[in-house]
Amino acid sequence: MNTKSTINYQEIAKELNGIETTTNSDRLTKLSLDYYHFSPILTEQLQNKRGELAAFPTTEAEVLKIALICVKYKIPLTVRGAGTGNYGQCIPLEGGIILDTSKMNQIQWLKPGIACVQPGVKMAAFDKQARKIGWELRIAPSTYRTATIGGFIGGGSVGMGSVNYGQISDRGNLRRVRLVTLEETPQVLELEGDRVQKVLHAYGTTGIITELEIPLAPAYPWQEIIVTFDDFMTAASFGQALSDSHGIVKKLVSIHASPIPSYFPALKNYIPQGKHCALLMVSEYDITPFQDLVQEYQGEITYSKTAAEAAKGTSLLEFTWNHTTLHARSVDNKLTYLQTFYFTLERLEKLYQQRGDEIMIHLEFLRAGDKAVPAGLQLIRFTTGERLNEIIRDRESQGAFIANPHVYTIEDGGNKQVDPQKVAFKQQVDPYGLLNPGKMRGFRE
Amino acid sequence: MNTKSTINYQEIAKELNGIETTTNSDRLTKLSLDYYHFSPILTEQLQNKRGELAAFPTTEAEVLKIALICVKYKIPLTVRGAGTGNYGQCIPLEGGIILDTSKMNQIQWLKPGIACVQPGVKMAAFDKQARKIGWELRIAPSTYRTATIGGFIGGGSVGMGSVNYGQISDRGNLRRVRLVTLEETPQVLELEGDRVQKVLHAYGTTGIITELEIPLAPAYPWQEIIVTFDDFMTAASFGQALSDSHGIVKKLVSIHASPIPSYFPALKNYIPQGKHCALLMVSEYDITPFQDLVQEYQGEITYSKTAAEAAKGTSLLEFTWNHTTLHARSVDNKLTYLQTFYFTLERLEKLYQQRGDEIMIHLEFLRAGDKAVPAGLQLIRFTTGERLNEIIRDRESQGAFIANPHVYTIEDGGNKQVDPQKVAFKQQVDPYGLLNPGKMRGFRE
């Protein structure tokens, strides 16, 4: 692989004629960031990493042209969408070219149940079109308004809708990808069925996605609701019960322990101090049985907006998942987080009782295996990396699963192990190791 | 309560002027039957039970008029839909008037997500209308083509769609009922929310349903598929995996152990002798990931019809649930059945190994509590009632749940216990005990 000392990026830009590029330092700095600053550890490791040229292709042909040049000069190539990730997924560790997909933002076709898109389509913008024919994305992150579909497939995992459809890696949640390889002669490949796993959550190390076929969910009018509770475990049990209520259609079940709601000034009129709350999206058609469930758990509905009303303001989605961390850090930037699967309410209760002043828990329920389970991005008052690892080890020893968001390789985060299929596929499509170098640990080993 | 000796039903018919009635003996015989003949025990107990006059109201006002007369003369009143039940739900144990709802067959209104119907609307006919706006019933039995919605709510429990929505008694699956009471002065009541439980699966003992508000499911084009397997437990595990595949939308997951498929001559070209099979309804949009799942379990797809093709012939639905028993009994009328919840594959395997020549197992997966579980209507070679009860006790001792279909009271079948709420409600709305007398054991006790 070449380093910048031997490459003249002005000349590369000329060779890429016809494709929009930039070598502007300020723009490159912005394009070399995601939201890794939620992690003090990643911040230290990643803050000086910079790409040297960014390209903004609009077609697959332009992507092929960029791929050719990268192979010709052995230049590292890192693909990014909107950069809303938190694990440094799209940070160019070795510099080189940044391929920004945001101009590849066409919906190729849209049918009941399924759509074909370019990777740079923003998720909320897609849904605006899809809802016209009664459909929407199955799963989307809290960064829904700005995140791209390609970025979510390449670097994401779960989000709103996961209480119904599980993770993006669950069979069926991605149907087909087209991608450009970085072989000696770059080519276009298509993967269908289970083979799409090779690019899912691979951080763009296994090819440049140029097209995606994604299944859709029926679009409901989603009522946005806040319910408050006196007791956290009652709120958590309510979240489990709602997730398990087959007769009540929902899309988001997020439970926040006090004092987390105090980090949401925009919601302060709806969540009295000291209360725990549920932030929810429930089908408008199912509000009456939902109210019976709230009553059973002695919750109080303090906020309820129809889908039409909710569309005018900020969605409750933007207080859940890792947006919780964003709001908390805007008050106290010493806070960081750990992505945690509790699996059962019993384990959750035990860990909740052990939280001390160091940890604040919120939950997002999602389907994993045969059940809907409590998971969440617990807020942590950061002191040292050692202490953070101690917390991780302690939680793991009690049976929780931690997807560590303070590491930037695929394997050391959620996957926990080298995936031989992904590594073998990378050896085929990226023999020079140019794609997002340093992110797939298994490839270098 | 009056018996027929003191009532002149010709006079009653005159008092009901304006309402269609019959005292024709052949018609009354037919209207005093359901499919209880699947049970040799119920056949013996119920075969001589006859109503003495049948009325066919078309409006709630006519139902009120019938109710008034029943109270005036203390005449037993038994409500029936299409009579597709198997537990004698609508058999008039004490004679009297049969109220047939089949002429109350109007859809009052139909909106996205929810509809309001009279009780006598046939389920398939309803869906034909609902699908025009993209919706359909959440849950429907294998008798879908002929069964009425009111009959299913009053006497049913689960069916196709239960793999997604659970049981009709799960909160949210029925929204509102209007009913006519048999108080001294009959009146119209409305029950909403959790209060609808008082009429759910109450066999019409707690009021005469005149209107129902029911939630709907998004209508998919359902592909009908047969998959064959060499090994039954592999087929069962496949059924569990399909039920748990969040990324594959389905509506029916029914697994049949050999030799049950030999009772389906219409399907003999698709299920080789000795093979076990899955009869399935899967969203057409999700066929590619479905095929990957079939491959993982080494199944073979031998039959696959699009929704449009399937609509032209007999639906695979009509080989599942208790239609399995119907087909098996048309070959061997010594066969009967037991409704069984296995809950786990481990328990299923143990009971499958103990089946001997006496028992044949098929499964229908459904959501119960926090999971999709294997349940089914195992076929039994009937010898004696004692032996049948011995099988029940043995299965129960191994942790299975049996909803005994060889008893005709609400409590002795699936519910297992007196529901004080239902009994108290009956005391209010039917103080003379005229509604379907003998079916609610808790009321007489």
mmCIF file of C-alpha atoms in Angstrom, chain A residues 33-37 82-90 143 155 322 337:
data_model
loop_
_atom_site.group_PDB
_atom_site.id
_atom_site.type_symbol
_atom_site.label_atom_id
_atom_site.label_comp_id
_atom_site.label_asym_id
_atom_site.label_seq_id
_atom_site.Cartn_x
_atom_site.Cartn_y
_atom_site.Cartn_z
ATOM 1 C CA LEU A 33 -14.989 11.956 11.132
ATOM 2 C CA ASP A 34 -17.976 10.053 12.350
ATOM 3 C CA TYR A 35 -19.507 10.147 15.845
ATOM 4 C CA TYR A 36 -16.633 8.207 17.401
ATOM 5 C CA HIS A 37 -16.193 11.158 19.752
ATOM 6 C CA ALA A 82 -23.373 10.185 6.154
ATOM 7 C CA GLY A 83 -20.806 9.333 8.845
ATOM 8 C CA THR A 84 -23.354 8.802 11.591
ATOM 9 C CA GLY A 85 -21.625 5.719 12.995
ATOM 10 C CA ASN A 86 -19.953 5.655 16.392
ATOM 11 C CA TYR A 87 -17.210 3.082 16.005
ATOM 12 C CA GLY A 88 -14.971 4.877 13.543
ATOM 13 C CA GLN A 89 -16.360 2.573 10.854
ATOM 14 C CA CYS A 90 -15.492 5.042 8.078
ATOM 15 C CA THR A 143 -29.965 8.808 12.890
ATOM 16 C CA GLY A 155 -21.805 -0.320 9.517
ATOM 17 C CA ASN A 322 -27.439 6.261 20.709
ATOM 18 C CA TYR A 337 -21.590 4.338 26.779
#
